Short mmCIF file of C-alpha atoms and ligand atoms in Angstrom, two decimals:
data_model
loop_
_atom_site.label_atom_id
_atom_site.label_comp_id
_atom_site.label_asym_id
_atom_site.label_seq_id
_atom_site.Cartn_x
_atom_site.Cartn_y
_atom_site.Cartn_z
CA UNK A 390 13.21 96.88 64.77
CA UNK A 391 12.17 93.57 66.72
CA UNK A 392 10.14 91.51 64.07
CA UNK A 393 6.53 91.40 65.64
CA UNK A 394 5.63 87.74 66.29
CA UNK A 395 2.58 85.09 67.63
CA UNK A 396 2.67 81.82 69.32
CA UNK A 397 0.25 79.31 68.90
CA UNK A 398 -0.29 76.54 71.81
CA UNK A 399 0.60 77.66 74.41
CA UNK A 400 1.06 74.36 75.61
CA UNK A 401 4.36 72.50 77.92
CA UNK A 402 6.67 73.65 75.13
CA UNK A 403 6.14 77.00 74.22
CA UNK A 404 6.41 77.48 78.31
CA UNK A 405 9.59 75.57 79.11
CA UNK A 406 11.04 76.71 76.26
CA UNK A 407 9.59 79.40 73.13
CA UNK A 408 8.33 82.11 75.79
CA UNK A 409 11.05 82.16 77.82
CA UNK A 410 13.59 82.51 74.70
CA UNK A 411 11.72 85.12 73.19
CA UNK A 412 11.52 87.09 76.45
CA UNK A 413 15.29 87.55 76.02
CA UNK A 414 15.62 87.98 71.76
CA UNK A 415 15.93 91.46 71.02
CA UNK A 416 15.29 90.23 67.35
CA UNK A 417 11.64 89.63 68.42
CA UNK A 418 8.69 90.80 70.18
CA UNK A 419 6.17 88.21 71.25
CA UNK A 420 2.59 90.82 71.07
CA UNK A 421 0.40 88.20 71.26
CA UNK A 422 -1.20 84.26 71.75
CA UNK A 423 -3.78 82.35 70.25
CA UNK A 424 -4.42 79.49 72.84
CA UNK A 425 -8.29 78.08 74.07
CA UNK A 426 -7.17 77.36 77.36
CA UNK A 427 -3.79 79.23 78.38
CA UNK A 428 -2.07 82.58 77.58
CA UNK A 429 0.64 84.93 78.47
CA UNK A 430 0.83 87.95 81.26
CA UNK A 431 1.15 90.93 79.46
CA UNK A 432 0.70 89.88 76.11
CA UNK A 433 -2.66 89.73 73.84
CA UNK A 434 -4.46 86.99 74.10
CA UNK A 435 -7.01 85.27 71.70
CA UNK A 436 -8.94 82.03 71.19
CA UNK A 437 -7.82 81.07 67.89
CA UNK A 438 -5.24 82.10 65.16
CA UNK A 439 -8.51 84.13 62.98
CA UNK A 440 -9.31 86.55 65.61
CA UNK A 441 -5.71 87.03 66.39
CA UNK A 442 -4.29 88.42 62.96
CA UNK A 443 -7.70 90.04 62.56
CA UNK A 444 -6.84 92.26 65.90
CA UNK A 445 -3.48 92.29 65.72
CA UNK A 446 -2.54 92.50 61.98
CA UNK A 447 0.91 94.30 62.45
CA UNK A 448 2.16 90.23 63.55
CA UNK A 449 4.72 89.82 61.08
CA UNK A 450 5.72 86.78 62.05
CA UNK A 451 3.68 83.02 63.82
CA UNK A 452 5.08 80.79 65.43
CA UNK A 453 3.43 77.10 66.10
CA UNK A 454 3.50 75.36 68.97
CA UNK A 455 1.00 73.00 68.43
CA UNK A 456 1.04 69.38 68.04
CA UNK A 457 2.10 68.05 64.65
CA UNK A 458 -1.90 66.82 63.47
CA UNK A 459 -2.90 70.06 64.70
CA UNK A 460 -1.06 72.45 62.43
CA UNK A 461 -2.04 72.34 59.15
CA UNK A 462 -5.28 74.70 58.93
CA UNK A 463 -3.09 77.93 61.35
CA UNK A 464 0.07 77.43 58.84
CA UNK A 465 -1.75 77.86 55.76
CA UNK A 466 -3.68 80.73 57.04
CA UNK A 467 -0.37 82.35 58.87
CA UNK A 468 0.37 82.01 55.13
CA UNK A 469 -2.26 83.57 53.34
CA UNK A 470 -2.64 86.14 55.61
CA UNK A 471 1.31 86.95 54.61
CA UNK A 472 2.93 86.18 57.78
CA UNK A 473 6.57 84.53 57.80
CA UNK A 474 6.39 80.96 59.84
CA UNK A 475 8.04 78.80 62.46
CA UNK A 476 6.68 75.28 63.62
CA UNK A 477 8.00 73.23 65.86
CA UNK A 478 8.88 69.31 65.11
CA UNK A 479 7.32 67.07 64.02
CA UNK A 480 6.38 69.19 60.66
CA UNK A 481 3.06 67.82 60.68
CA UNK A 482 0.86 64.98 60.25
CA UNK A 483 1.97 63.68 56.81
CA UNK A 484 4.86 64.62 54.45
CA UNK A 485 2.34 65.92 51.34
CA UNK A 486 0.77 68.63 53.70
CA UNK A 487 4.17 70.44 54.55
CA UNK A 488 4.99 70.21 51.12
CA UNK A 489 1.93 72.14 50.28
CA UNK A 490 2.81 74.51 53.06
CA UNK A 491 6.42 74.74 51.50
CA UNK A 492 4.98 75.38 48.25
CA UNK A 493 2.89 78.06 49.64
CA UNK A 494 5.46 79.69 51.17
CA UNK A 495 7.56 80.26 48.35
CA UNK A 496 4.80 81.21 46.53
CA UNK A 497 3.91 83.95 48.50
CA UNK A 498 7.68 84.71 49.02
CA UNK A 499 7.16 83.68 52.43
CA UNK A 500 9.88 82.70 55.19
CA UNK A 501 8.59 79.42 56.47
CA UNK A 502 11.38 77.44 58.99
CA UNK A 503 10.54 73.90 59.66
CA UNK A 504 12.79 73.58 62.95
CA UNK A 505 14.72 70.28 64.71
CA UNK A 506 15.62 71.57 67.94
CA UNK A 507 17.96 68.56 68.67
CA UNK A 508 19.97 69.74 65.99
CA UNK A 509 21.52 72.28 68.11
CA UNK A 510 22.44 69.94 71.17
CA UNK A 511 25.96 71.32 71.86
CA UNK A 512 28.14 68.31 70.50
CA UNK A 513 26.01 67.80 67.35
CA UNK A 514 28.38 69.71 65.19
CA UNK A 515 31.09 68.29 66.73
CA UNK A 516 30.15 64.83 66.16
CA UNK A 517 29.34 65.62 62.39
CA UNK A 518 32.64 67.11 61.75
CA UNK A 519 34.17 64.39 63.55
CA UNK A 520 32.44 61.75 61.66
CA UNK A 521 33.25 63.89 58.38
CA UNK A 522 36.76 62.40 58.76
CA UNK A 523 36.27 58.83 59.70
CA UNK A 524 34.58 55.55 58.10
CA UNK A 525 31.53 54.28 60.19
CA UNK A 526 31.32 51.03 60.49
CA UNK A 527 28.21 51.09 63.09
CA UNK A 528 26.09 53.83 64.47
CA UNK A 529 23.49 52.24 66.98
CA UNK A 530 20.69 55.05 68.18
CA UNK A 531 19.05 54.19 71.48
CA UNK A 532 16.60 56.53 72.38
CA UNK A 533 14.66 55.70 75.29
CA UNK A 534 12.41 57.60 77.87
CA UNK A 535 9.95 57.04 80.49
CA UNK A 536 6.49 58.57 78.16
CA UNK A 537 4.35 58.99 82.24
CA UNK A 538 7.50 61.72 83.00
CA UNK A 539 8.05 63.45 79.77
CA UNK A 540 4.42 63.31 78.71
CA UNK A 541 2.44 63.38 81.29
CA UNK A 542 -1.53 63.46 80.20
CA UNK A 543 -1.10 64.21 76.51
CA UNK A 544 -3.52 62.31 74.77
CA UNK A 545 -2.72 63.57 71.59
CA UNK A 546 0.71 61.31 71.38
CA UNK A 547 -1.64 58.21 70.99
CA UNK A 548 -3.89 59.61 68.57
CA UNK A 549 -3.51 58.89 64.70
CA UNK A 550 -1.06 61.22 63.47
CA UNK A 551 0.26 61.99 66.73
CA UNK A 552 3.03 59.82 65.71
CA UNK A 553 3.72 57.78 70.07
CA UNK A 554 7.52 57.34 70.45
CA UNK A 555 8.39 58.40 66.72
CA UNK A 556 7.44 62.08 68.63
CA UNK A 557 10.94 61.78 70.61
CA UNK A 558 12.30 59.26 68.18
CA UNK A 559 12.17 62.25 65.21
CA UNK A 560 14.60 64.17 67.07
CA UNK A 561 17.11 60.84 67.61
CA UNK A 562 16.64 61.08 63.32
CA UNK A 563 17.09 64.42 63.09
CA UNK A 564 20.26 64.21 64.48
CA UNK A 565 21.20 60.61 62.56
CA UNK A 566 20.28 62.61 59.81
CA UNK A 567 21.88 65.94 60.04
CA UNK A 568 25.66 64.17 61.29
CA UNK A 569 25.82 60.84 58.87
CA UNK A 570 27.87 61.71 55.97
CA UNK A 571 25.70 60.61 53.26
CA UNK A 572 21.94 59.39 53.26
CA UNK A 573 20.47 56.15 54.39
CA UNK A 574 16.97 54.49 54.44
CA UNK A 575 14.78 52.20 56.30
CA UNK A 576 15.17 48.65 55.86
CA UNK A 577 13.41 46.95 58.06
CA UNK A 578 10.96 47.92 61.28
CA UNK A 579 9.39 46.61 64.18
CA UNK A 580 6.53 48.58 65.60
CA UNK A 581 5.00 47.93 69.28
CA UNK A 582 1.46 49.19 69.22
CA UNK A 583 -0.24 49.24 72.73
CA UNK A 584 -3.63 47.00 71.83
CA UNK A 585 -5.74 50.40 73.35
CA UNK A 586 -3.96 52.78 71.46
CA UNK A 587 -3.12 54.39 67.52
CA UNK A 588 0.21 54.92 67.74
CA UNK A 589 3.43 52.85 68.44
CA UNK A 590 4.93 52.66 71.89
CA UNK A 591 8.30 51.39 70.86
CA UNK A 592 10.01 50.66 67.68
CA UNK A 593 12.99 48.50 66.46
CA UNK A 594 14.52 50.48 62.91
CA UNK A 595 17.36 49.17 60.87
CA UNK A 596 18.86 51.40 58.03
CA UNK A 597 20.89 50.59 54.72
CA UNK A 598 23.43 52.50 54.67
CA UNK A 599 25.11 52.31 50.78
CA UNK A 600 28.17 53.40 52.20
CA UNK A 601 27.92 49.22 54.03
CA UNK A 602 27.64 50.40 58.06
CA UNK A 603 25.44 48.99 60.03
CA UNK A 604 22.74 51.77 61.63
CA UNK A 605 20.09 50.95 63.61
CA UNK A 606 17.83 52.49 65.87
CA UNK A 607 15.62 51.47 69.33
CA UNK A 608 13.04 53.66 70.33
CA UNK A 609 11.23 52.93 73.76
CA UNK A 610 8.55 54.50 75.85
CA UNK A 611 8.78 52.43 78.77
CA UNK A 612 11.96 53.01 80.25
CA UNK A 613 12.20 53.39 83.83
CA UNK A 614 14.07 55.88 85.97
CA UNK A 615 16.79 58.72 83.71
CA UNK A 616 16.03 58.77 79.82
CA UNK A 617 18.39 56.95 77.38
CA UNK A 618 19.25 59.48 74.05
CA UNK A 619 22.16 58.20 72.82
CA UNK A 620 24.29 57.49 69.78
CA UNK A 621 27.03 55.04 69.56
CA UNK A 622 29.51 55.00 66.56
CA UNK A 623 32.16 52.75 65.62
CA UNK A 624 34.33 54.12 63.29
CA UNK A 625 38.24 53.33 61.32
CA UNK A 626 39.30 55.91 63.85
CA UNK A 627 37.79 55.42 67.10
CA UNK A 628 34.49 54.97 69.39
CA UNK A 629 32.09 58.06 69.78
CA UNK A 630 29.39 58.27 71.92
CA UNK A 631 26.83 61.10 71.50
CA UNK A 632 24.85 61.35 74.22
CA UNK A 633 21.82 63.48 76.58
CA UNK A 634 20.10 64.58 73.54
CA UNK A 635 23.67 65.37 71.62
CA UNK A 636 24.62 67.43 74.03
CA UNK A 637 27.84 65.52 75.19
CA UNK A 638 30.06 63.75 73.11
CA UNK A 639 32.85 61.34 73.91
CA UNK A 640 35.57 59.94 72.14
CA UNK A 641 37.25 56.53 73.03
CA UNK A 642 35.74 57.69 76.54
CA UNK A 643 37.14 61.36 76.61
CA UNK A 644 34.88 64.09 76.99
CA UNK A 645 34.58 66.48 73.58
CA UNK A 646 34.46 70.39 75.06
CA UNK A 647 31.36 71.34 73.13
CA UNK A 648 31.09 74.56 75.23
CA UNK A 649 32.91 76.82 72.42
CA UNK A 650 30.92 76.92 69.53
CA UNK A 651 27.51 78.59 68.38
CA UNK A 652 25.22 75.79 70.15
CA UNK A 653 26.39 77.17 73.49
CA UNK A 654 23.55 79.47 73.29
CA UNK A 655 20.99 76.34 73.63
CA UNK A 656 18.48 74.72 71.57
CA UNK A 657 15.83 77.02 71.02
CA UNK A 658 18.09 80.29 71.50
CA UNK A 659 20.03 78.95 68.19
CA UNK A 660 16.18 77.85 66.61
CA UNK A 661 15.08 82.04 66.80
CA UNK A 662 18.75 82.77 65.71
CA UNK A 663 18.05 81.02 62.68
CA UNK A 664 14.75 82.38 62.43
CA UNK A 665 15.82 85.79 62.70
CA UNK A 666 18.52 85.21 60.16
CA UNK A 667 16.46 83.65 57.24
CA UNK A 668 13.90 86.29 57.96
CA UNK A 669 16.94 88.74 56.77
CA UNK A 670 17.78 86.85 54.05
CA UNK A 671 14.04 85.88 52.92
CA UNK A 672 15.34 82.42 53.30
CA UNK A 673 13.32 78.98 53.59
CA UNK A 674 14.52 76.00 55.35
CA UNK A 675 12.67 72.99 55.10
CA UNK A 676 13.88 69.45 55.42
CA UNK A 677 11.94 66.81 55.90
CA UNK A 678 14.73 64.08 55.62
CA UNK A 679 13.64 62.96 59.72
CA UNK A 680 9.94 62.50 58.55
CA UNK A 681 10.82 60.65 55.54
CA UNK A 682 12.15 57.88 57.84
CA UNK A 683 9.52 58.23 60.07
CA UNK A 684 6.99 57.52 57.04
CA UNK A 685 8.74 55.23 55.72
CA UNK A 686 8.90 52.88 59.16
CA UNK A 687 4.98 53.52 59.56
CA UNK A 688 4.65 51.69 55.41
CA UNK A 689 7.34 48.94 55.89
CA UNK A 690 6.80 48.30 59.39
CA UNK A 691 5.95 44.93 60.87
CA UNK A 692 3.14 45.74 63.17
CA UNK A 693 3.48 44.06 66.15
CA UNK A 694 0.10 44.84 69.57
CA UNK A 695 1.18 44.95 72.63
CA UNK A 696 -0.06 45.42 76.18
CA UNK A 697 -2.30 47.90 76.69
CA UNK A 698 -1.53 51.09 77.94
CA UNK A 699 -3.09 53.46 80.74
CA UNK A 700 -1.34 56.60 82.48
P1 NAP Z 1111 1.03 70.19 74.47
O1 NAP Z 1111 1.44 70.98 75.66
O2 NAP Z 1111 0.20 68.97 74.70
O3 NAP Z 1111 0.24 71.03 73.36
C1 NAP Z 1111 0.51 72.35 73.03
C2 NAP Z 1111 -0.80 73.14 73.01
O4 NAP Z 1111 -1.41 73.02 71.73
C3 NAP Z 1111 -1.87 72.66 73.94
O5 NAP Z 1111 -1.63 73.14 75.24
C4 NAP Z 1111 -3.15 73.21 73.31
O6 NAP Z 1111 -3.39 74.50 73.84
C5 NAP Z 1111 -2.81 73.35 71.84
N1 NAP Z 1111 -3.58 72.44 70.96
C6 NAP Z 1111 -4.23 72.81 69.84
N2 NAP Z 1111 -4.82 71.75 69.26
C7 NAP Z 1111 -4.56 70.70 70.03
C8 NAP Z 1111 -4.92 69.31 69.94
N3 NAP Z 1111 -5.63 68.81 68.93
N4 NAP Z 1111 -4.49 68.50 70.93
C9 NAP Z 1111 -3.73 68.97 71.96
N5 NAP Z 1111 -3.37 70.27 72.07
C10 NAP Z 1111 -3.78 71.13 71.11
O7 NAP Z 1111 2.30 69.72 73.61
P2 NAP Z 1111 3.82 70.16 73.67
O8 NAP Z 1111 4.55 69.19 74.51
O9 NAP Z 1111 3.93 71.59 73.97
O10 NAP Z 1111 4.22 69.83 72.17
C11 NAP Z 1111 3.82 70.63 71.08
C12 NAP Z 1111 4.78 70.40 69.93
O11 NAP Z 1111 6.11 70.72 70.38
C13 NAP Z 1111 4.84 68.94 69.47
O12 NAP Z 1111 4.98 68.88 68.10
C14 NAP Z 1111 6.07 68.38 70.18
O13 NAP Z 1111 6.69 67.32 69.47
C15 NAP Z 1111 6.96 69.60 70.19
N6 NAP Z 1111 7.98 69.57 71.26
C16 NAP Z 1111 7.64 69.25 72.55
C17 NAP Z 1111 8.63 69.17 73.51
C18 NAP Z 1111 8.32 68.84 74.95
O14 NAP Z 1111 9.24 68.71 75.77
N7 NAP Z 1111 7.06 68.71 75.36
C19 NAP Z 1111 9.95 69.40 73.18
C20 NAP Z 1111 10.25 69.79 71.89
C21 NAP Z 1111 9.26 69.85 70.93
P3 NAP Z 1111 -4.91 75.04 74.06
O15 NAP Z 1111 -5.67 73.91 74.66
O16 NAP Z 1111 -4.74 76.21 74.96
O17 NAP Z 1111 -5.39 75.38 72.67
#
């Protein structure tokens, strides 16, 4: 039977991409919303996450589509009402309150899925198993977008905890993080602030890596014209380039058919097949390794203001 699940925010991603998915998962049945200002033809719609799982308490599962500083007071109740979770990415506003949420979970005996939908760009797994095999010598992330296109009017990306271009930037290091063979961290940062605004609009990241490569990382908000979300590794063996997101990787410039394995389902098709799975196996999965960096550039990072910025 199709697991009985909630979205909250219904906001630009849980319409371009979480409705839409669930509309064609027979592992789930979306009954119902908690939005203020939007919902979903045909399917219950409340105000808040209370009144929903007070009307609708056969929800077995919620998942959150909110923005990151947002989240905290609907997952813990999802929790303590005994409902499995999803959120989206960022995990939230600060490491320590998804760690609560994590310990919660298990507590309870709870599925809770912290998801990185740029984890299932097509070539991802390709490029880890690829890099599996090779020595890196330098892996150079430029990720790079034009914030007026791909975020138009959301005010909440500048506010404190909102996290500006570390909001696409996470998904650049949840990729570094989920293909590099072994872990790195931050050691050294550059972060633009805008002189009108909380959060940074660009950001300049270079990584030890132990292993003695050379990673670094631009994030930008200001690019012009196509976005930039790329990945460019030198290695013993040869010159990858993992690019759109990781959804197309080339080697010494010759195209990697990524269209055979799991991923060709899509990002957020592969997120609910995961979902679906741990909920089977009363699994957690939780990793916070892309937030760690992101923390960790916010404390070592040289603060540097900027012009200010207006939509
Ligand atoms: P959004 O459209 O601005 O926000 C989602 C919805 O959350 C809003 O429509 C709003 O709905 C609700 N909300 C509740 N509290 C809010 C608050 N304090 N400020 C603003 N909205 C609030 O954002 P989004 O682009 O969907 O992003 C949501 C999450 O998904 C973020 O963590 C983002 O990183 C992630 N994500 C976004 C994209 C993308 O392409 N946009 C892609 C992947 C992941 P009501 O007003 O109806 O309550």
């Amino acid at each position: 039977m199709a697991h009985k699940i909630a979205i909250v925010g219904v906001g630009k991603i849980a319409r371009d991409q979480h409705i839409p998915t669930l509309a064609a998962n027979d592992d789930f049945e979306l009954v119902a919303t908690a939005s203020r200002n939007a919902g979903v033809d045909g399917v219950d719609r409340f105000e808040d996450l209370g009144a929903l799982l007070k009307a609708r308490p056969d929800v077995t599962c919620v998942s959150l589509c909110t923005p990151p500083h947002a989240r905290y007071d609907d997952a813990r109740l999802a929790l303590e009402s005994g409902k499995h979770l999803m959120i989206e990415k960022p995990p939230g506003a600060t490491l320590s309150e998804v760690h609560d949420l994590e310990a919660l979970a298990i507590d309870r005996g709870l599925v809770f899925y912290s998801t990185w939908h740029s984890r299932h760009a097509a070539s991802v797994s390709a490029a880890k198993a690829w890099l599996a095999e090779r020595t890196i010598r330098s892996l150079e992330v430029r990720w790079k977008e034009d914030v007026r296109f791909w975020h138009p009017g959301q005010e909440w990306i500048w506010e404190a905890g909102g996290l500006g271009v570390f909001d696409p930037g996470i998904n650049a290091l949840s990729v570094l993080t989920e293909i590099y063979p072994r872990g790195l961290f931050l050691r050294q940062a550059e972060l633009q602030f805008p002189e009108n605004r909380d959060t940074p609009i660009a950001a300049d990241l270079t990584f030890r890596d132990p292993g003695g490569a050379q990673v670094s990382a631009q994030f930008d908000w200001l690019k012009d014209g196509p976005p930039e979300w790329d990945m460019h590794i030198e290695t013993d063996g040869g010159y990858a380039l993992l690019s759109e997101g990781g959804a197309r990787l080339t080697i010494d410039g010759v195209e990697v058919d990524a269209r055979r394995g799991p991923e060709l389902q899509g990002e957020y098709p592969a997120l609910y097949a995961r979902f679906a799975e741990l909920l089977a196996r009363g699994e957690r999965e939780v990793d916070l390794s892309p937030m760690r960096h992101v923390a960790d550039a916010f404390t070592l990072g040289r603060r540097k203001v900027v012009a200010p910025f207006h939509w």
